[in-house]
PDB file of C-alpha atoms and ligand atoms in Angstrom:
ATOM      1  CA  UNK A   1       0.000   0.000   0.000  1.00 81.00           C
ATOM      2  CA  UNK A   2       1.354   3.380  -1.009  1.00 90.00           C
ATOM      3  CA  UNK A   3       0.453   5.162   2.169  1.00 93.00           C
ATOM      4  CA  UNK A   4       2.833   8.085   1.640  1.00 93.00           C
ATOM      5  CA  UNK A   5       1.979   9.063  -1.931  1.00 93.00           C
ATOM      6  CA  UNK A   6       2.718   8.018  -5.468  1.00 95.00           C
ATOM      7  CA  UNK A   7       5.907   6.666  -7.051  1.00 97.00           C
ATOM      8  CA  UNK A   8       7.713   8.847  -9.559  1.00 98.00           C
ATOM      9  CA  UNK A   9      10.305   7.167 -11.765  1.00 98.00           C
ATOM     10  CA  UNK A  10      12.870   9.287 -13.591  1.00 98.00           C
ATOM     11  CA  UNK A  11      14.944   7.402 -16.128  1.00 98.00           C
ATOM     12  CA  UNK A  12      17.311   8.662 -18.762  1.00 98.00           C
ATOM     13  CA  UNK A  13      20.901   8.664 -19.988  1.00 97.00           C
ATOM     14  CA  UNK A  14      24.027   9.685 -18.060  1.00 94.00           C
ATOM     15  CA  UNK A  15      24.646  13.358 -17.411  1.00 93.00           C
ATOM     16  CA  UNK A  16      21.126  14.541 -18.130  1.00 96.00           C
ATOM     17  CA  UNK A  17      20.556  15.984 -14.639  1.00 95.00           C
ATOM     18  CA  UNK A  18      18.198  13.346 -13.246  1.00 97.00           C
ATOM     19  CA  UNK A  19      19.555  13.776  -9.719  1.00 96.00           C
ATOM     20  CA  UNK A  20      19.326  17.543  -9.505  1.00 95.00           C
ATOM     21  CA  UNK A  21      15.883  17.551 -11.139  1.00 97.00           C
ATOM     22  CA  UNK A  22      14.721  14.730  -8.846  1.00 98.00           C
ATOM     23  CA  UNK A  23      15.983  16.515  -5.737  1.00 97.00           C
ATOM     24  CA  UNK A  24      14.346  19.809  -6.715  1.00 97.00           C
ATOM     25  CA  UNK A  25      11.074  18.037  -7.438  1.00 97.00           C
ATOM     26  CA  UNK A  26      11.214  16.121  -4.144  1.00 97.00           C
ATOM     27  CA  UNK A  27      11.546  19.423  -2.286  1.00 96.00           C
ATOM     28  CA  UNK A  28       8.531  20.870  -4.085  1.00 96.00           C
ATOM     29  CA  UNK A  29       6.382  17.793  -3.454  1.00 95.00           C
ATOM     30  CA  UNK A  30       7.739  17.056   0.016  1.00 95.00           C
ATOM     31  CA  UNK A  31       8.723  13.612  -1.254  1.00 96.00           C
ATOM     32  CA  UNK A  32      11.798  11.453  -0.685  1.00 98.00           C
ATOM     33  CA  UNK A  33      14.419  11.053  -3.399  1.00 98.00           C
ATOM     34  CA  UNK A  34      16.987   8.386  -4.177  1.00 98.00           C
ATOM     35  CA  UNK A  35      19.588   8.091  -6.908  1.00 98.00           C
ATOM     36  CA  UNK A  36      19.739   4.371  -7.686  1.00 98.00           C
ATOM     37  CA  UNK A  37      22.979   4.891  -9.613  1.00 97.00           C
ATOM     38  CA  UNK A  38      24.566   5.667  -6.243  1.00 98.00           C
ATOM     39  CA  UNK A  39      23.590   2.219  -4.980  1.00 98.00           C
ATOM     40  CA  UNK A  40      25.369   0.561  -7.930  1.00 98.00           C
ATOM     41  CA  UNK A  41      28.297   2.947  -7.488  1.00 98.00           C
ATOM     42  CA  UNK A  42      28.587   2.155  -3.765  1.00 98.00           C
ATOM     43  CA  UNK A  43      28.896  -1.564  -4.486  1.00 98.00           C
ATOM     44  CA  UNK A  44      31.401  -0.967  -7.302  1.00 98.00           C
ATOM     45  CA  UNK A  45      33.455   1.315  -5.063  1.00 98.00           C
ATOM     46  CA  UNK A  46      33.706  -1.385  -2.374  1.00 98.00           C
ATOM     47  CA  UNK A  47      34.470  -4.122  -4.933  1.00 98.00           C
ATOM     48  CA  UNK A  48      37.157  -2.057  -6.611  1.00 96.00           C
ATOM     49  CA  UNK A  49      38.655  -1.053  -3.286  1.00 95.00           C
ATOM     50  CA  UNK A  50      39.255  -4.658  -2.250  1.00 96.00           C
ATOM     51  CA  UNK A  51      40.442  -5.614  -5.740  1.00 97.00           C
ATOM     52  CA  UNK A  52      37.644  -7.979  -6.754  1.00 98.00           C
ATOM     53  CA  UNK A  53      37.301  -9.164 -10.343  1.00 98.00           C
ATOM     54  CA  UNK A  54      34.411  -6.956 -11.475  1.00 98.00           C
ATOM     55  CA  UNK A  55      33.039  -9.627 -13.810  1.00 97.00           C
ATOM     56  CA  UNK A  56      32.925 -12.300 -11.104  1.00 98.00           C
ATOM     57  CA  UNK A  57      29.232 -12.393 -10.263  1.00 98.00           C
ATOM     58  CA  UNK A  58      29.660 -14.804  -7.346  1.00 98.00           C
ATOM     59  CA  UNK A  59      32.319 -12.675  -5.638  1.00 98.00           C
ATOM     60  CA  UNK A  60      30.435  -9.432  -6.261  1.00 98.00           C
ATOM     61  CA  UNK A  61      27.223 -10.925  -4.903  1.00 98.00           C
ATOM     62  CA  UNK A  62      29.027 -12.287  -1.840  1.00 98.00           C
ATOM     63  CA  UNK A  63      30.223  -8.730  -1.207  1.00 98.00           C
ATOM     64  CA  UNK A  64      26.743  -7.249  -1.794  1.00 98.00           C
ATOM     65  CA  UNK A  65      25.306  -9.656   0.779  1.00 98.00           C
ATOM     66  CA  UNK A  66      28.125  -9.037   3.247  1.00 98.00           C
ATOM     67  CA  UNK A  67      27.797  -5.256   3.203  1.00 97.00           C
ATOM     68  CA  UNK A  68      25.610  -3.611   5.795  1.00 98.00           C
ATOM     69  CA  UNK A  69      23.299  -1.400   3.716  1.00 98.00           C
ATOM     70  CA  UNK A  70      21.428   1.375   5.463  1.00 98.00           C
ATOM     71  CA  UNK A  71      19.078   3.915   3.950  1.00 98.00           C
ATOM     72  CA  UNK A  72      18.546   6.899   6.146  1.00 97.00           C
ATOM     73  CA  UNK A  73      15.395   8.934   5.726  1.00 93.00           C
ATOM     74  CA  UNK A  74      15.629  12.177   7.706  1.00 91.00           C
ATOM     75  CA  UNK A  75      14.117  15.639   7.226  1.00 91.00           C
ATOM     76  CA  UNK A  76      16.140  16.013   4.006  1.00 94.00           C
ATOM     77  CA  UNK A  77      14.420  14.789   0.811  1.00 97.00           C
ATOM     78  CA  UNK A  78      17.531  12.884  -0.256  1.00 98.00           C
ATOM     79  CA  UNK A  79      17.751   9.382   1.202  1.00 98.00           C
ATOM     80  CA  UNK A  80      21.282   8.830   2.504  1.00 97.00           C
ATOM     81  CA  UNK A  81      22.999   5.594   1.492  1.00 98.00           C
ATOM     82  CA  UNK A  82      25.259   4.190   4.200  1.00 98.00           C
ATOM     83  CA  UNK A  83      27.467   1.167   3.519  1.00 98.00           C
ATOM     84  CA  UNK A  84      29.232  -0.477   6.426  1.00 97.00           C
ATOM     85  CA  UNK A  85      28.750   2.710   8.413  1.00 97.00           C
ATOM     86  CA  UNK A  86      30.153   5.055   5.739  1.00 97.00           C
ATOM     87  CA  UNK A  87      27.891   7.702   4.238  1.00 97.00           C
ATOM     88  CA  UNK A  88      28.168   7.552   0.456  1.00 97.00           C
ATOM     89  CA  UNK A  89      29.218  10.901  -1.002  1.00 94.00           C
ATOM     90  CA  UNK A  90      31.955  12.210  -3.253  1.00 91.00           C
ATOM     91  CA  UNK A  91      34.062   9.017  -2.992  1.00 93.00           C
ATOM     92  CA  UNK A  92      31.925   7.385  -5.709  1.00 95.00           C
ATOM     93  CA  UNK A  93      31.853  10.169  -8.289  1.00 91.00           C
ATOM     94  CA  UNK A  94      35.275   9.650  -9.925  1.00 89.00           C
ATOM     95  CA  UNK A  95      35.727   8.109 -13.366  1.00 87.00           C
ATOM     96  CA  UNK A  96      37.414   4.983 -11.935  1.00 93.00           C
ATOM     97  CA  UNK A  97      34.325   4.135  -9.889  1.00 95.00           C
ATOM     98  CA  UNK A  98      32.092   5.081 -12.847  1.00 92.00           C
ATOM     99  CA  UNK A  99      33.864   2.522 -15.013  1.00 92.00           C
ATOM    100  CA  UNK A 100      33.713  -0.153 -12.317  1.00 96.00           C
ATOM    101  CA  UNK A 101      29.993   0.588 -11.910  1.00 96.00           C
ATOM    102  CA  UNK A 102      29.264  -0.024 -15.601  1.00 94.00           C
ATOM    103  CA  UNK A 103      30.897  -3.432 -15.214  1.00 95.00           C
ATOM    104  CA  UNK A 104      28.947  -4.600 -12.169  1.00 97.00           C
ATOM    105  CA  UNK A 105      25.644  -3.085 -13.378  1.00 97.00           C
ATOM    106  CA  UNK A 106      25.702  -5.646 -16.200  1.00 95.00           C
ATOM    107  CA  UNK A 107      25.477  -8.573 -13.794  1.00 98.00           C
ATOM    108  CA  UNK A 108      22.039 -10.141 -13.548  1.00 98.00           C
ATOM    109  CA  UNK A 109      22.217 -11.061  -9.850  1.00 98.00           C
ATOM    110  CA  UNK A 110      23.466  -7.579  -8.952  1.00 98.00           C
ATOM    111  CA  UNK A 111      20.506  -6.070 -10.794  1.00 98.00           C
ATOM    112  CA  UNK A 112      18.091  -8.389  -8.969  1.00 98.00           C
ATOM    113  CA  UNK A 113      19.653  -7.436  -5.637  1.00 98.00           C
ATOM    114  CA  UNK A 114      19.396  -3.700  -6.324  1.00 98.00           C
ATOM    115  CA  UNK A 115      15.888  -4.014  -7.723  1.00 98.00           C
ATOM    116  CA  UNK A 116      14.678  -5.794  -4.551  1.00 98.00           C
ATOM    117  CA  UNK A 117      16.255  -3.118  -2.331  1.00 98.00           C
ATOM    118  CA  UNK A 118      14.716  -0.332  -4.436  1.00 98.00           C
ATOM    119  CA  UNK A 119      11.251  -1.927  -4.325  1.00 98.00           C
ATOM    120  CA  UNK A 120      11.475  -2.138  -0.549  1.00 97.00           C
ATOM    121  CA  UNK A 121      12.597   1.486  -0.288  1.00 97.00           C
ATOM    122  CA  UNK A 122       9.769   2.736  -2.486  1.00 97.00           C
ATOM    123  CA  UNK A 123       6.964   0.466  -1.318  1.00 96.00           C
ATOM    124  CA  UNK A 124       5.161   3.141   0.735  1.00 96.00           C
ATOM    125  CA  UNK A 125       5.251   5.665  -2.130  1.00 96.00           C
ATOM    126  CA  UNK A 126       5.919   9.367  -1.629  1.00 96.00           C
ATOM    127  CA  UNK A 127       9.215   8.876  -3.413  1.00 98.00           C
ATOM    128  CA  UNK A 128      11.121   9.777  -6.556  1.00 98.00           C
ATOM    129  CA  UNK A 129      13.648   7.237  -7.812  1.00 98.00           C
ATOM    130  CA  UNK A 130      16.062   8.054 -10.605  1.00 98.00           C
ATOM    131  CA  UNK A 131      18.017   5.557 -12.660  1.00 98.00           C
ATOM    132  CA  UNK A 132      17.925   3.651 -15.920  1.00 97.00           C
ATOM    133  CA  UNK A 133      15.325   0.946 -15.334  1.00 98.00           C
ATOM    134  CA  UNK A 134      13.004   2.316 -12.664  1.00 98.00           C
ATOM    135  CA  UNK A 135       9.921   2.648 -14.847  1.00 98.00           C
ATOM    136  CA  UNK A 136      10.698  -0.369 -17.002  1.00 97.00           C
ATOM    137  CA  UNK A 137      11.780  -2.865 -14.356  1.00 97.00           C
ATOM    138  CA  UNK A 138      11.781  -1.751 -10.722  1.00 98.00           C
ATOM    139  CA  UNK A 139       8.366  -0.048 -10.625  1.00 98.00           C
ATOM    140  CA  UNK A 140       6.637  -0.734 -13.949  1.00 97.00           C
ATOM    141  CA  UNK A 141       3.429   0.315 -12.168  1.00 96.00           C
ATOM    142  CA  UNK A 142       4.821   3.707 -11.051  1.00 97.00           C
ATOM    143  CA  UNK A 143       2.087   6.340 -11.284  1.00 96.00           C
ATOM    144  CA  UNK A 144       4.439   8.718 -13.101  1.00 97.00           C
ATOM    145  CA  UNK A 145       7.317   7.738 -15.332  1.00 98.00           C
ATOM    146  CA  UNK A 146       9.515  10.439 -16.766  1.00 98.00           C
ATOM    147  CA  UNK A 147      12.146   9.872 -19.429  1.00 98.00           C
ATOM    148  CA  UNK A 148      14.520  12.792 -19.130  1.00 98.00           C
ATOM    149  CA  UNK A 149      16.642  13.362 -22.186  1.00 98.00           C
ATOM    150  CA  UNK A 150      19.126  15.854 -23.666  1.00 98.00           C
ATOM    151  CA  UNK A 151      21.375  15.619 -26.704  1.00 98.00           C
ATOM    152  CA  UNK A 152      24.835  14.056 -26.089  1.00 98.00           C
ATOM    153  CA  UNK A 153      26.399  17.315 -27.236  1.00 97.00           C
ATOM    154  CA  UNK A 154      24.476  19.374 -24.660  1.00 97.00           C
ATOM    155  CA  UNK A 155      25.236  16.851 -21.889  1.00 97.00           C
ATOM    156  CA  UNK A 156      28.953  17.057 -22.714  1.00 97.00           C
ATOM    157  CA  UNK A 157      28.828  20.881 -22.685  1.00 96.00           C
ATOM    158  CA  UNK A 158      27.115  20.887 -19.275  1.00 94.00           C
ATOM    159  CA  UNK A 159      29.711  18.488 -17.874  1.00 92.00           C
ATOM    160  CA  UNK A 160      32.593  20.647 -19.159  1.00 94.00           C
ATOM    161  CA  UNK A 161      31.007  23.728 -17.563  1.00 93.00           C
ATOM    162  CA  UNK A 162      30.526  21.883 -14.270  1.00 88.00           C
ATOM    163  CA  UNK A 163      34.179  20.697 -14.172  1.00 88.00           C
ATOM    164  CA  UNK A 164      35.512  24.146 -15.097  1.00 92.00           C
ATOM    165  CA  UNK A 165      33.473  25.697 -12.311  1.00 92.00           C
ATOM    166  CA  UNK A 166      35.270  23.341  -9.937  1.00 87.00           C
ATOM    167  CA  UNK A 167      38.612  24.407 -11.479  1.00 89.00           C
ATOM    168  CA  UNK A 168      39.075  20.885 -12.840  1.00 87.00           C
ATOM    169  CA  UNK A 169      40.435  19.942 -16.248  1.00 89.00           C
ATOM    170  CA  UNK A 170      37.792  19.319 -18.871  1.00 91.00           C
ATOM    171  CA  UNK A 171      38.287  18.174 -22.429  1.00 94.00           C
ATOM    172  CA  UNK A 172      35.081  18.429 -24.478  1.00 96.00           C
ATOM    173  CA  UNK A 173      36.014  15.770 -27.081  1.00 97.00           C
ATOM    174  CA  UNK A 174      36.999  13.261 -24.403  1.00 94.00           C
ATOM    175  CA  UNK A 175      33.831  13.873 -22.386  1.00 94.00           C
ATOM    176  CA  UNK A 176      31.643  13.698 -25.493  1.00 96.00           C
ATOM    177  CA  UNK A 177      33.037  10.318 -26.516  1.00 95.00           C
ATOM    178  CA  UNK A 178      32.651   8.991 -22.963  1.00 92.00           C
ATOM    179  CA  UNK A 179      28.991  10.031 -23.007  1.00 94.00           C
ATOM    180  CA  UNK A 180      28.406   8.205 -26.299  1.00 96.00           C
ATOM    181  CA  UNK A 181      30.099   5.124 -24.854  1.00 94.00           C
ATOM    182  CA  UNK A 182      27.919   5.227 -21.700  1.00 92.00           C
ATOM    183  CA  UNK A 183      24.756   5.658 -23.796  1.00 95.00           C
ATOM    184  CA  UNK A 184      25.673   2.600 -25.856  1.00 94.00           C
ATOM    185  CA  UNK A 185      26.414   0.527 -22.738  1.00 93.00           C
ATOM    186  CA  UNK A 186      23.131   1.560 -21.106  1.00 94.00           C
ATOM    187  CA  UNK A 187      21.065   0.821 -24.203  1.00 95.00           C
ATOM    188  CA  UNK A 188      22.749  -2.457 -25.117  1.00 95.00           C
ATOM    189  CA  UNK A 189      22.957  -4.036 -21.665  1.00 94.00           C
ATOM    190  CA  UNK A 190      21.451  -7.526 -21.734  1.00 95.00           C
ATOM    191  CA  UNK A 191      19.531  -7.169 -18.470  1.00 96.00           C
ATOM    192  CA  UNK A 192      17.301  -4.134 -17.879  1.00 96.00           C
ATOM    193  CA  UNK A 193      18.719  -1.811 -20.542  1.00 96.00           C
ATOM    194  CA  UNK A 194      17.723   1.836 -20.677  1.00 96.00           C
ATOM    195  CA  UNK A 195      14.683   2.070 -22.922  1.00 94.00           C
ATOM    196  CA  UNK A 196      11.657   4.282 -23.268  1.00 92.00           C
ATOM    197  CA  UNK A 197       8.164   3.410 -24.382  1.00 93.00           C
ATOM    198  CA  UNK A 198       4.911   5.301 -24.451  1.00 95.00           C
ATOM    199  CA  UNK A 199       4.250   4.729 -20.753  1.00 96.00           C
ATOM    200  CA  UNK A 200       6.878   7.440 -20.191  1.00 97.00           C
ATOM    201  CA  UNK A 201       6.332  11.149 -20.139  1.00 97.00           C
ATOM    202  CA  UNK A 202       9.171  12.344 -22.372  1.00 97.00           C
ATOM    203  CA  UNK A 203      10.999  15.544 -21.423  1.00 97.00           C
ATOM    204  CA  UNK A 204      13.752  16.878 -23.651  1.00 97.00           C
ATOM    205  CA  UNK A 205      15.845  19.291 -21.585  1.00 97.00           C
ATOM    206  CA  UNK A 206      18.316  20.169 -24.351  1.00 97.00           C
ATOM    207  CA  UNK A 207      16.979  23.690 -24.720  1.00 96.00           C
ATOM    208  CA  UNK A 208      15.287  24.325 -21.393  1.00 95.00           C
ATOM    209  CA  UNK A 209      16.771  24.998 -17.976  1.00 94.00           C
ATOM    210  CA  UNK A 210      16.415  22.963 -14.762  1.00 95.00           C
ATOM    211  CA  UNK A 211      13.653  25.124 -13.286  1.00 97.00           C
ATOM    212  CA  UNK A 212      11.566  24.754 -16.439  1.00 97.00           C
ATOM    213  CA  UNK A 213      12.062  20.973 -16.428  1.00 97.00           C
ATOM    214  CA  UNK A 214      11.091  20.742 -12.753  1.00 97.00           C
ATOM    215  CA  UNK A 215       7.998  22.891 -13.319  1.00 97.00           C
ATOM    216  CA  UNK A 216       6.937  20.788 -16.282  1.00 96.00           C
ATOM    217  CA  UNK A 217       7.198  17.533 -14.325  1.00 96.00           C
ATOM    218  CA  UNK A 218       5.642  19.164 -11.250  1.00 96.00           C
ATOM    219  CA  UNK A 219       2.538  20.101 -13.241  1.00 95.00           C
ATOM    220  CA  UNK A 220       2.111  16.497 -14.404  1.00 93.00           C
ATOM    221  CA  UNK A 221       2.602  15.164 -10.858  1.00 92.00           C
ATOM    222  CA  UNK A 222       0.268  17.720  -9.326  1.00 88.00           C
ATOM    223  CA  UNK A 223      -2.565  16.741 -11.649  1.00 85.00           C
ATOM    224  CA  UNK A 224      -2.053  13.117 -10.798  1.00 83.00           C
ATOM    225  CA  UNK A 225      -1.763  13.649  -7.052  1.00 80.00           C
ATOM    226  CA  UNK A 226      -4.915  15.834  -7.038  1.00 75.00           C
ATOM    227  CA  UNK A 227      -6.817  13.222  -9.036  1.00 71.00           C
ATOM    228  CA  UNK A 228      -5.988  10.678  -6.340  1.00 67.00           C
ATOM    229  CA  UNK A 229      -7.430  12.716  -3.472  1.00 57.00           C
TER     230      UNK A 229
HETATM  231  O1   DC K   1      23.475   7.533 -12.899  1.00 85.41           O
HETATM  232  P1   DC K   1      24.907   7.119 -12.581  1.00 85.41           P
HETATM  233  O2   DC K   1      25.910   7.635 -13.563  1.00 85.41           O
HETATM  234  O3   DC K   1      25.304   7.400 -11.179  1.00 85.41           O
HETATM  235  O4   DC K   1      24.901   5.530 -12.762  1.00 85.41           O
HETATM  236  C1   DC K   1      26.057   4.784 -12.546  1.00 85.41           C
HETATM  237  C2   DC K   1      26.010   3.499 -13.330  1.00 85.41           C
HETATM  238  O5   DC K   1      24.996   2.648 -12.831  1.00 85.41           O
HETATM  239  C3   DC K   1      25.801   3.611 -14.828  1.00 85.41           C
HETATM  240  O6   DC K   1      26.730   2.738 -15.454  1.00 85.41           O
HETATM  241  C4   DC K   1      24.407   3.096 -15.056  1.00 85.41           C
HETATM  242  C5   DC K   1      24.170   2.188 -13.885  1.00 85.41           C
HETATM  243  N1   DC K   1      22.785   2.196 -13.399  1.00 85.41           N
HETATM  244  C6   DC K   1      21.973   1.158 -13.779  1.00 85.41           C
HETATM  245  O7   DC K   1      22.416   0.278 -14.513  1.00 85.41           O
HETATM  246  N2   DC K   1      20.686   1.109 -13.327  1.00 85.41           N
HETATM  247  C7   DC K   1      20.204   2.067 -12.536  1.00 85.41           C
HETATM  248  N3   DC K   1      18.932   1.987 -12.099  1.00 85.41           N
HETATM  249  C8   DC K   1      21.025   3.145 -12.150  1.00 85.41           C
HETATM  250  C9   DC K   1      22.314   3.188 -12.607  1.00 85.41           C
END
């Protein structure tokens, strides 16, 4: 029973701003928010740290089952992910962990594990989950499914801007080709690939800013939430 509200799924390719949009929307709706990519990243970070073979499903699953996973819901909309007592934050954002994450996210048992955890987290509703397979696999019955998109070129430009603002090196060509590679991996993955169908509300953010995207999704959610009352 969804006692706390509806489920909002936001899927889409890498670097499209699903997390910031999801967080902003959660604030407006007084909902909880979780980035499911962070859950995959947390496992990859641990696996990489102890030097596991990232294609060894048995070893990776043994680690996933050994880890103490905690999901902290406090007054903040963002659900905190805590693994073995460590709050997941900037340690998982580097390219090395990103690459390791792509490898473990291919594994069927890992996907089943994450999917079960995500279903448990979202069961009561009142939550926004962002990822690649939320509307297609984790919550196919989500009341609202959004497919957030932007052209690869625009996503690369945004990433360059973001890195430069942090005084970090940013090479457009390199970032652009990485984005194309990630898109291909997400779309061609054997289990739960990124895909959209007409159950999704499609939002192309290439030419509109974050606030406009949030307002557009908010209007759709509001109508739905009102209709439920
Ligand atoms: O959104 P992100 O970049 O943090 O995602 C990290 C990786 O996890 C990326 O390779 C896609 C994968 N992922 C996935 O397969 N399924 C999800 N629901 C979320 C992320």
